[in-house]
PDB file of C-alpha atoms in Angstrom:
ATOM      1  CA  MET A   1      48.100 142.485  70.999  1.00  0.00           C
ATOM      2  CA  SER A   2      49.852 141.420  67.848  1.00  0.00           C
ATOM      3  CA  ARG A   3      53.421 142.313  67.296  1.00  0.00           C
ATOM      4  CA  ILE A   4      54.078 144.377  64.151  1.00  0.00           C
ATOM      5  CA  PRO A   5      57.134 143.062  62.355  1.00  0.00           C
ATOM      6  CA  GLY A   6      59.952 145.506  61.927  1.00  0.00           C
ATOM      7  CA  ARG A   7      58.803 147.785  64.691  1.00  0.00           C
ATOM      8  CA  ASP A   8      60.121 148.238  68.210  1.00  0.00           C
ATOM      9  CA  TYR A   9      57.816 146.149  70.389  1.00  0.00           C
ATOM     10  CA  ARG A  10      58.274 148.345  73.452  1.00  0.00           C
ATOM     11  CA  GLN A  11      57.444 151.445  71.496  1.00  0.00           C
ATOM     12  CA  GLN A  12      54.390 149.705  70.096  1.00  0.00           C
ATOM     13  CA  LEU A  13      53.222 148.700  73.564  1.00  0.00           C
ATOM     14  CA  ALA A  14      53.671 152.207  74.874  1.00  0.00           C
ATOM     15  CA  GLU A  15      51.510 153.605  72.120  1.00  0.00           C
ATOM     16  CA  GLU A  16      48.754 151.013  72.334  1.00  0.00           C
ATOM     17  CA  GLU A  17      48.586 150.851  76.154  1.00  0.00           C
ATOM     18  CA  PRO A  18      48.847 154.413  77.493  1.00  0.00           C
ATOM     19  CA  TRP A  19      48.813 153.296  81.154  1.00  0.00           C
ATOM     20  CA  ARG A  20      52.371 152.103  80.698  1.00  0.00           C
ATOM     21  CA  GLN A  21      53.388 155.734  80.251  1.00  0.00           C
ATOM     22  CA  GLN A  22      51.920 156.569  83.661  1.00  0.00           C
ATOM     23  CA  PHE A  23      53.281 153.516  85.446  1.00  0.00           C
ATOM     24  CA  PRO A  24      56.483 152.738  83.670  1.00  0.00           C
ATOM     25  CA  TYR A  25      57.822 150.177  86.090  1.00  0.00           C
ATOM     26  CA  HIS A  26      59.071 146.761  85.380  1.00  0.00           C
ATOM     27  CA  TRP A  27      56.771 144.429  87.300  1.00  0.00           C
ATOM     28  CA  ASP A  28      59.734 142.796  89.024  1.00  0.00           C
ATOM     29  CA  ALA A  29      60.769 146.244  90.247  1.00  0.00           C
ATOM     30  CA  ASP A  30      57.281 146.854  91.641  1.00  0.00           C
ATOM     31  CA  GLU A  31      57.486 143.861  93.968  1.00  0.00           C
ATOM     32  CA  ALA A  32      61.214 143.754  94.606  1.00  0.00           C
ATOM     33  CA  VAL A  33      62.490 144.209  98.165  1.00  0.00           C
ATOM     34  CA  THR A  34      66.048 145.414  98.120  1.00  0.00           C
ATOM     35  CA  ARG A  35      68.613 144.070 100.534  1.00  0.00           C
ATOM     36  CA  ARG A  36      68.814 147.508 102.139  1.00  0.00           C
ATOM     37  CA  GLU A  37      65.046 147.519 102.760  1.00  0.00           C
ATOM     38  CA  PHE A  38      65.249 144.016 104.156  1.00  0.00           C
ATOM     39  CA  VAL A  39      68.022 145.008 106.585  1.00  0.00           C
ATOM     40  CA  ARG A  40      66.073 148.090 107.684  1.00  0.00           C
ATOM     41  CA  PHE A  41      62.972 145.979 108.323  1.00  0.00           C
ATOM     42  CA  ALA A  42      65.074 143.426 110.215  1.00  0.00           C
ATOM     43  CA  VAL A  43      66.572 146.121 112.468  1.00  0.00           C
ATOM     44  CA  LEU A  44      63.089 147.526 113.176  1.00  0.00           C
ATOM     45  CA  THR A  45      61.850 144.025 114.074  1.00  0.00           C
ATOM     46  CA  SER A  46      64.903 143.558 116.250  1.00  0.00           C
ATOM     47  CA  GLY A  47      64.111 146.828 118.031  1.00  0.00           C
ATOM     48  CA  ALA A  48      60.527 145.714 118.627  1.00  0.00           C
ATOM     49  CA  LEU A  49      61.724 142.428 120.179  1.00  0.00           C
ATOM     50  CA  PHE A  50      64.135 144.362 122.405  1.00  0.00           C
ATOM     51  CA  VAL A  51      61.359 146.718 123.545  1.00  0.00           C
ATOM     52  CA  GLY A  52      59.162 143.690 124.326  1.00  0.00           C
ATOM     53  CA  THR A  53      61.896 142.201 126.534  1.00  0.00           C
ATOM     54  CA  VAL A  54      62.401 145.513 128.347  1.00  0.00           C
ATOM     55  CA  VAL A  55      58.636 145.846 128.932  1.00  0.00           C
ATOM     56  CA  LEU A  56      58.621 142.376 130.538  1.00  0.00           C
ATOM     57  CA  GLY A  57      61.468 143.474 132.824  1.00  0.00           C
ATOM     58  CA  ILE A  58      59.560 146.589 133.880  1.00  0.00           C
ATOM     59  CA  LEU A  59      56.349 144.625 134.430  1.00  0.00           C
ATOM     60  CA  GLY A  60      58.307 142.134 136.545  1.00  0.00           C
ATOM     61  CA  LYS A  61      59.604 144.940 138.780  1.00  0.00           C
ATOM     62  CA  LEU A  62      56.143 146.520 139.123  1.00  0.00           C
ATOM     63  CA  ASP A  63      54.534 143.165 139.951  1.00  0.00           C
ATOM     64  CA  SER A  64      57.087 142.353 142.642  1.00  0.00           C
ATOM     65  CA  ARG A  65      56.111 145.554 144.466  1.00  0.00           C
ATOM     66  CA  LYS A  66      52.423 144.710 144.275  1.00  0.00           C
ATOM     67  CA  ARG A  67      52.727 141.192 145.673  1.00  0.00           C
ATOM     68  CA  THR A  68      53.834 142.085 149.191  1.00  0.00           C
ATOM     69  CA  LYS A  69      50.909 142.775 151.495  1.00  0.00           C
ATOM     70  CA  ARG A  70      49.984 141.655 154.998  1.00  0.00           C
ATOM     71  CA  GLN A  71      46.452 140.348 155.381  1.00  0.00           C
ATOM     72  CA  LEU A  72      44.638 138.371 158.047  1.00  0.00           C
ATOM     73  CA  ILE A  73      43.373 135.009 156.790  1.00  0.00           C
ATOM     74  CA  MET A  74      41.876 133.290 159.855  1.00  0.00           C
ATOM     75  CA  LYS A  75      42.557 132.111 163.377  1.00  0.00           C
ATOM     76  CA  VAL A  76      44.953 129.239 164.033  1.00  0.00           C
ATOM     77  CA  GLY A  77      43.007 125.986 164.429  1.00  0.00           C
ATOM     78  CA  GLU A  78      39.972 127.279 162.599  1.00  0.00           C
ATOM     79  CA  LEU A  79      40.639 124.779 159.861  1.00  0.00           C
ATOM     80  CA  GLU A  80      40.646 121.001 160.420  1.00  0.00           C
ATOM     81  CA  PRO A  81      43.363 118.885 158.742  1.00  0.00           C
ATOM     82  CA  GLY A  82      42.341 117.934 155.191  1.00  0.00           C
ATOM     83  CA  HIS A  83      40.259 121.072 154.689  1.00  0.00           C
ATOM     84  CA  ALA A  84      40.675 124.290 152.749  1.00  0.00           C
ATOM     85  CA  LYS A  85      39.529 127.846 153.152  1.00  0.00           C
ATOM     86  CA  TYR A  86      39.141 130.192 150.204  1.00  0.00           C
ATOM     87  CA  PHE A  87      39.878 133.899 150.484  1.00  0.00           C
ATOM     88  CA  HIS A  88      41.086 136.835 148.393  1.00  0.00           C
ATOM     89  CA  TYR A  89      44.749 137.839 148.196  1.00  0.00           C
ATOM     90  CA  PRO A  90      46.543 140.165 147.413  1.00  0.00           C
ATOM     91  CA  ASN A  91      43.606 142.124 145.941  1.00  0.00           C
ATOM     92  CA  SER A  92      39.866 141.705 146.341  1.00  0.00           C
ATOM     93  CA  GLY A  93      39.611 140.175 142.862  1.00  0.00           C
ATOM     94  CA  ASP A  94      42.385 137.595 143.334  1.00  0.00           C
ATOM     95  CA  GLN A  95      41.143 134.254 144.608  1.00  0.00           C
ATOM     96  CA  ALA A  96      43.409 132.293 146.924  1.00  0.00           C
ATOM     97  CA  MET A  97      43.207 129.266 149.207  1.00  0.00           C
ATOM     98  CA  ILE A  98      44.826 128.029 152.367  1.00  0.00           C
ATOM     99  CA  LEU A  99      45.051 124.294 152.990  1.00  0.00           C
ATOM    100  CA  ARG A 100      45.451 122.468 156.280  1.00  0.00           C
ATOM    101  CA  LEU A 101      47.422 119.458 155.166  1.00  0.00           C
ATOM    102  CA  ASN A 102      46.986 116.063 156.762  1.00  0.00           C
ATOM    103  CA  ASP A 103      50.153 116.497 158.825  1.00  0.00           C
ATOM    104  CA  GLY A 104      48.682 119.661 160.367  1.00  0.00           C
ATOM    105  CA  SER A 105      50.844 122.136 158.449  1.00  0.00           C
ATOM    106  CA  TYR A 106      49.478 124.962 156.328  1.00  0.00           C
ATOM    107  CA  ALA A 107      50.032 125.784 152.654  1.00  0.00           C
ATOM    108  CA  ALA A 108      48.487 128.665 150.764  1.00  0.00           C
ATOM    109  CA  TYR A 109      48.306 129.210 147.027  1.00  0.00           C
ATOM    110  CA  SER A 110      46.699 131.426 144.457  1.00  0.00           C
ATOM    111  CA  GLN A 111      43.591 129.715 143.169  1.00  0.00           C
ATOM    112  CA  LYS A 112      44.398 130.741 139.611  1.00  0.00           C
ATOM    113  CA  CYS A 113      45.488 127.789 137.474  1.00  0.00           C
ATOM    114  CA  THR A 114      48.779 128.469 135.673  1.00  0.00           C
ATOM    115  CA  HIS A 115      47.356 126.974 132.489  1.00  0.00           C
ATOM    116  CA  LEU A 116      44.415 129.236 131.616  1.00  0.00           C
ATOM    117  CA  SER A 117      43.556 130.894 134.942  1.00  0.00           C
ATOM    118  CA  CYS A 118      40.563 128.754 135.929  1.00  0.00           C
ATOM    119  CA  ALA A 119      39.914 128.294 139.645  1.00  0.00           C
ATOM    120  CA  VAL A 120      41.772 125.413 141.326  1.00  0.00           C
ATOM    121  CA  TYR A 121      40.102 123.467 144.180  1.00  0.00           C
ATOM    122  CA  TYR A 122      41.436 121.256 146.932  1.00  0.00           C
ATOM    123  CA  GLN A 123      40.314 117.631 146.851  1.00  0.00           C
ATOM    124  CA  PRO A 124      41.174 116.160 150.264  1.00  0.00           C
ATOM    125  CA  LYS A 125      40.161 112.573 149.426  1.00  0.00           C
ATOM    126  CA  GLU A 126      42.626 112.414 146.539  1.00  0.00           C
ATOM    127  CA  ASN A 127      44.985 114.780 148.378  1.00  0.00           C
ATOM    128  CA  THR A 128      45.404 116.921 145.281  1.00  0.00           C
ATOM    129  CA  LEU A 129      44.599 120.337 143.856  1.00  0.00           C
ATOM    130  CA  HIS A 130      42.316 120.032 140.852  1.00  0.00           C
ATOM    131  CA  CYS A 131      41.563 122.417 138.004  1.00  0.00           C
ATOM    132  CA  PRO A 132      38.278 121.220 136.489  1.00  0.00           C
ATOM    133  CA  CYS A 133      38.549 123.235 133.267  1.00  0.00           C
ATOM    134  CA  HIS A 134      41.222 121.104 131.606  1.00  0.00           C
ATOM    135  CA  GLU A 135      41.879 118.428 134.215  1.00  0.00           C
ATOM    136  CA  GLY A 136      45.026 119.945 135.628  1.00  0.00           C
ATOM    137  CA  TYR A 137      46.390 118.598 138.916  1.00  0.00           C
ATOM    138  CA  PHE A 138      48.841 120.110 141.403  1.00  0.00           C
ATOM    139  CA  ASP A 139      50.657 118.796 144.449  1.00  0.00           C
ATOM    140  CA  PRO A 140      49.116 120.386 147.574  1.00  0.00           C
ATOM    141  CA  VAL A 141      52.454 120.348 149.435  1.00  0.00           C
ATOM    142  CA  THR A 142      54.630 122.029 146.810  1.00  0.00           C
ATOM    143  CA  GLY A 143      52.125 123.487 144.328  1.00  0.00           C
ATOM    144  CA  GLU A 144      53.983 121.832 141.443  1.00  0.00           C
ATOM    145  CA  PRO A 145      51.884 120.488 138.538  1.00  0.00           C
ATOM    146  CA  THR A 146      51.498 116.707 138.642  1.00  0.00           C
ATOM    147  CA  ALA A 147      49.188 116.036 135.674  1.00  0.00           C
ATOM    148  CA  GLY A 148      47.338 117.748 132.861  1.00  0.00           C
ATOM    149  CA  PRO A 149      48.279 120.793 130.812  1.00  0.00           C
ATOM    150  CA  PRO A 150      49.730 123.147 133.490  1.00  0.00           C
ATOM    151  CA  GLN A 151      53.515 123.532 133.238  1.00  0.00           C
ATOM    152  CA  ARG A 152      54.228 125.961 136.092  1.00  0.00           C
ATOM    153  CA  ARG A 153      53.592 125.644 139.804  1.00  0.00           C
ATOM    154  CA  LEU A 154      50.836 127.579 141.534  1.00  0.00           C
ATOM    155  CA  PRO A 155      51.877 130.932 142.999  1.00  0.00           C
ATOM    156  CA  ARG A 156      52.605 130.257 146.654  1.00  0.00           C
ATOM    157  CA  ILE A 157      51.490 132.574 149.440  1.00  0.00           C
ATOM    158  CA  THR A 158      53.729 132.950 152.477  1.00  0.00           C
ATOM    159  CA  VAL A 159      51.778 132.393 155.695  1.00  0.00           C
ATOM    160  CA  GLU A 160      52.890 133.732 159.078  1.00  0.00           C
ATOM    161  CA  GLU A 161      51.441 132.970 162.486  1.00  0.00           C
ATOM    162  CA  GLN A 162      51.191 135.821 164.949  1.00  0.00           C
ATOM    163  CA  GLY A 163      49.074 136.174 168.065  1.00  0.00           C
ATOM    164  CA  GLY A 164      46.953 133.140 167.303  1.00  0.00           C
ATOM    165  CA  ASN A 165      46.157 134.400 163.816  1.00  0.00           C
ATOM    166  CA  LEU A 166      47.400 133.406 160.371  1.00  0.00           C
ATOM    167  CA  TYR A 167      48.484 136.179 158.027  1.00  0.00           C
ATOM    168  CA  ALA A 168      49.253 136.114 154.315  1.00  0.00           C
ATOM    169  CA  THR A 169      52.343 138.258 153.806  1.00  0.00           C
ATOM    170  CA  GLU A 170      53.648 137.680 150.297  1.00  0.00           C
ATOM    171  CA  MET A 171      52.720 136.106 146.974  1.00  0.00           C
ATOM    172  CA  ASN A 172      55.564 134.216 145.260  1.00  0.00           C
ATOM    173  CA  PRO A 173      54.625 133.448 141.657  1.00  0.00           C
TER     174      PRO A 173
ATOM    175  CA  MET B   1      60.438 157.575  98.223  1.00  0.00           C
ATOM    176  CA  ARG B   2      59.872 158.658  94.620  1.00  0.00           C
ATOM    177  CA  ARG B   3      61.319 156.495  91.909  1.00  0.00           C
ATOM    178  CA  GLU B   4      62.323 157.984  88.602  1.00  0.00           C
ATOM    179  CA  PRO B   5      60.454 156.391  85.713  1.00  0.00           C
ATOM    180  CA  ARG B   6      62.585 154.428  83.354  1.00  0.00           C
ATOM    181  CA  SER B   7      60.920 154.133  79.994  1.00  0.00           C
ATOM    182  CA  VAL B   8      62.873 151.036  79.004  1.00  0.00           C
ATOM    183  CA  ASP B   9      61.488 148.964  81.884  1.00  0.00           C
ATOM    184  CA  TYR B  10      57.946 148.340  80.666  1.00  0.00           C
ATOM    185  CA  LEU B  11      58.353 144.700  79.855  1.00  0.00           C
ATOM    186  CA  PRO B  12      59.657 141.806  81.878  1.00  0.00           C
ATOM    187  CA  ASP B  13      63.147 140.918  81.002  1.00  0.00           C
ATOM    188  CA  PRO B  14      64.284 137.330  81.430  1.00  0.00           C
ATOM    189  CA  ARG B  15      67.664 138.469  82.746  1.00  0.00           C
ATOM    190  CA  PRO B  16      67.799 138.714  86.536  1.00  0.00           C
ATOM    191  CA  ASP B  17      67.972 142.211  88.035  1.00  0.00           C
ATOM    192  CA  VAL B  18      67.372 143.934  84.702  1.00  0.00           C
ATOM    193  CA  GLY B  19      64.824 146.690  85.132  1.00  0.00           C
ATOM    194  CA  THR B  20      64.532 146.222  88.896  1.00  0.00           C
ATOM    195  CA  GLY B  21      66.919 149.036  89.731  1.00  0.00           C
ATOM    196  CA  ARG B  22      69.220 146.571  91.491  1.00  0.00           C
ATOM    197  CA  THR B  23      72.816 145.996  90.642  1.00  0.00           C
ATOM    198  CA  PRO B  24      73.750 142.363  91.009  1.00  0.00           C
ATOM    199  CA  PRO B  25      76.638 141.708  93.391  1.00  0.00           C
ATOM    200  CA  ALA B  26      79.931 140.490  92.062  1.00  0.00           C
ATOM    201  CA  PRO B  27      80.098 136.683  91.942  1.00  0.00           C
ATOM    202  CA  GLY B  28      82.409 136.441  94.940  1.00  0.00           C
ATOM    203  CA  ARG B  29      80.288 138.813  97.027  1.00  0.00           C
ATOM    204  CA  GLN B  30      76.986 137.005  96.553  1.00  0.00           C
ATOM    205  CA  ALA B  31      77.896 134.314  99.084  1.00  0.00           C
ATOM    206  CA  ILE B  32      79.105 136.930 101.594  1.00  0.00           C
ATOM    207  CA  LEU B  33      75.853 138.873 101.275  1.00  0.00           C
ATOM    208  CA  LEU B  34      73.722 135.772 101.690  1.00  0.00           C
ATOM    209  CA  ALA B  35      75.799 134.697 104.693  1.00  0.00           C
ATOM    210  CA  SER B  36      75.382 138.148 106.275  1.00  0.00           C
ATOM    211  CA  LEU B  37      71.616 138.060 105.754  1.00  0.00           C
ATOM    212  CA  SER B  38      71.499 134.535 107.216  1.00  0.00           C
ATOM    213  CA  VAL B  39      73.427 135.669 110.299  1.00  0.00           C
ATOM    214  CA  GLY B  40      70.957 138.572 110.650  1.00  0.00           C
ATOM    215  CA  ALA B  41      68.015 136.182 110.437  1.00  0.00           C
ATOM    216  CA  LEU B  42      69.650 133.917 113.047  1.00  0.00           C
ATOM    217  CA  LEU B  43      70.170 136.889 115.387  1.00  0.00           C
ATOM    218  CA  LEU B  44      66.499 137.813 114.986  1.00  0.00           C
ATOM    219  CA  ALA B  45      65.506 134.239 115.843  1.00  0.00           C
ATOM    220  CA  MET B  46      67.777 134.418 118.894  1.00  0.00           C
ATOM    221  CA  GLN B  47      66.086 137.651 120.003  1.00  0.00           C
ATOM    222  CA  LEU B  48      62.696 135.993 119.694  1.00  0.00           C
ATOM    223  CA  TRP B  49      63.981 133.143 121.838  1.00  0.00           C
ATOM    224  CA  LEU B  50      65.308 135.654 124.413  1.00  0.00           C
ATOM    225  CA  LEU B  51      61.857 137.241 124.512  1.00  0.00           C
ATOM    226  CA  THR B  52      60.192 133.877 125.198  1.00  0.00           C
ATOM    227  CA  VAL B  53      62.702 133.117 127.976  1.00  0.00           C
ATOM    228  CA  ALA B  54      62.001 136.558 129.466  1.00  0.00           C
ATOM    229  CA  LEU B  55      58.254 135.836 129.316  1.00  0.00           C
ATOM    230  CA  GLU B  56      58.825 132.534 131.096  1.00  0.00           C
ATOM    231  CA  LEU B  57      60.873 134.272 133.814  1.00  0.00           C
ATOM    232  CA  TYR B  58      58.217 136.963 134.176  1.00  0.00           C
ATOM    233  CA  LEU B  59      55.385 134.437 134.508  1.00  0.00           C
ATOM    234  CA  ASN B  60      57.418 132.481 137.052  1.00  0.00           C
ATOM    235  CA  GLY B  61      57.792 135.711 139.035  1.00  0.00           C
ATOM    236  CA  ASN B  62      61.583 135.813 139.018  1.00  0.00           C
ATOM    237  CA  ASP B  63      62.544 139.048 140.714  1.00  0.00           C
ATOM    238  CA  ASP B  64      66.279 138.780 140.079  1.00  0.00           C
ATOM    239  CA  ASN B  65      68.015 140.501 137.190  1.00  0.00           C
ATOM    240  CA  GLY B  66      67.591 137.622 134.733  1.00  0.00           C
ATOM    241  CA  ILE B  67      65.185 139.497 132.481  1.00  0.00           C
ATOM    242  CA  TRP B  68      67.495 142.523 132.373  1.00  0.00           C
ATOM    243  CA  VAL B  69      70.433 140.360 131.286  1.00  0.00           C
ATOM    244  CA  LEU B  70      68.265 139.042 128.441  1.00  0.00           C
ATOM    245  CA  ALA B  71      67.171 142.579 127.561  1.00  0.00           C
ATOM    246  CA  GLY B  72      70.848 143.631 127.511  1.00  0.00           C
ATOM    247  CA  LEU B  73      71.729 140.845 125.062  1.00  0.00           C
ATOM    248  CA  SER B  74      68.747 141.777 122.907  1.00  0.00           C
ATOM    249  CA  GLY B  75      69.838 145.426 123.018  1.00  0.00           C
ATOM    250  CA  LEU B  76      73.326 144.473 121.812  1.00  0.00           C
ATOM    251  CA  VAL B  77      71.777 142.862 118.727  1.00  0.00           C
ATOM    252  CA  VAL B  78      69.746 146.027 118.055  1.00  0.00           C
ATOM    253  CA  VAL B  79      72.841 148.212 118.418  1.00  0.00           C
ATOM    254  CA  GLY B  80      74.745 145.897 116.065  1.00  0.00           C
ATOM    255  CA  GLY B  81      71.941 146.097 113.502  1.00  0.00           C
ATOM    256  CA  GLY B  82      71.886 149.884 113.781  1.00  0.00           C
ATOM    257  CA  LEU B  83      75.654 150.031 113.228  1.00  0.00           C
ATOM    258  CA  VAL B  84      75.337 147.836 110.127  1.00  0.00           C
ATOM    259  CA  LEU B  85      72.594 150.120 108.768  1.00  0.00           C
ATOM    260  CA  ARG B  86      74.755 153.165 109.422  1.00  0.00           C
ATOM    261  CA  MET B  87      77.742 151.544 107.757  1.00  0.00           C
ATOM    262  CA  LEU B  88      75.650 150.663 104.699  1.00  0.00           C
ATOM    263  CA  ALA B  89      74.353 154.226 104.454  1.00  0.00           C
ATOM    264  CA  ARG B  90      77.902 155.607 104.689  1.00  0.00           C
ATOM    265  CA  ARG B  91      79.132 153.236 101.987  1.00  0.00           C
ATOM    266  CA  ALA B  92      76.240 154.254  99.736  1.00  0.00           C
ATOM    267  CA  ARG B  93      77.137 157.942 100.230  1.00  0.00           C
ATOM    268  CA  LEU B  94      80.801 157.270  99.452  1.00  0.00           C
ATOM    269  CA  ARG B  95      79.827 155.399  96.296  1.00  0.00           C
ATOM    270  CA  TRP B  96      77.871 158.406  95.009  1.00  0.00           C
TER     271      TRP B  96
END
């Protein structure tokens, strides 16, 4: 578009390009975010983060109720030292394991790896708990991660002996 | 929100804020505004950090009130933001 000397350029544009009459906005104004809009968006984002934190609190309370359950695992002495038995706790879909450590004591954990939820297995020769998916290792006595990608310990299951039987009573994530 | 067409705003203007419907702040206020926005951004970052700490507590199965303390702090930031919004709206009404 050539500019005609002596004539108002804006007026000329408006006549030669009719769409400017229908959308008469400066293109900076079309994309501009005002400070007020920015603050409103920031407060909305802040509210969303707050709601997320509250939801985690509620989920934490709900989970703590679900984790307490008494369930028979096996008879005392059924497991030799250095062996493990796999069972389901607290629900039928949750895999768990009880270990008879070399000193004769028992330790029970969720079998779900705290990295990406693969199944963890007891390896008595190496005296370790091994997650084969990403080579994660846990201490069988404490459940703490010793090598590999896991950062959190395995959820521990409280075991109680009563009447010659072993019971799982509580899951402590 | 409907904007009133302004026939003089067709073309880009090299001057800042011209045609954008914004009034530039006074020279002394620019720094205050930018500082306020920076503090707001920092508070948002802090809230995100609080959320990650809450997630960590939740995954670790902490049953104490730690998550609720974090949620309370996060809520204070939201309330503060809401008050600022309200104050800005009141100032805009007074100006008109």
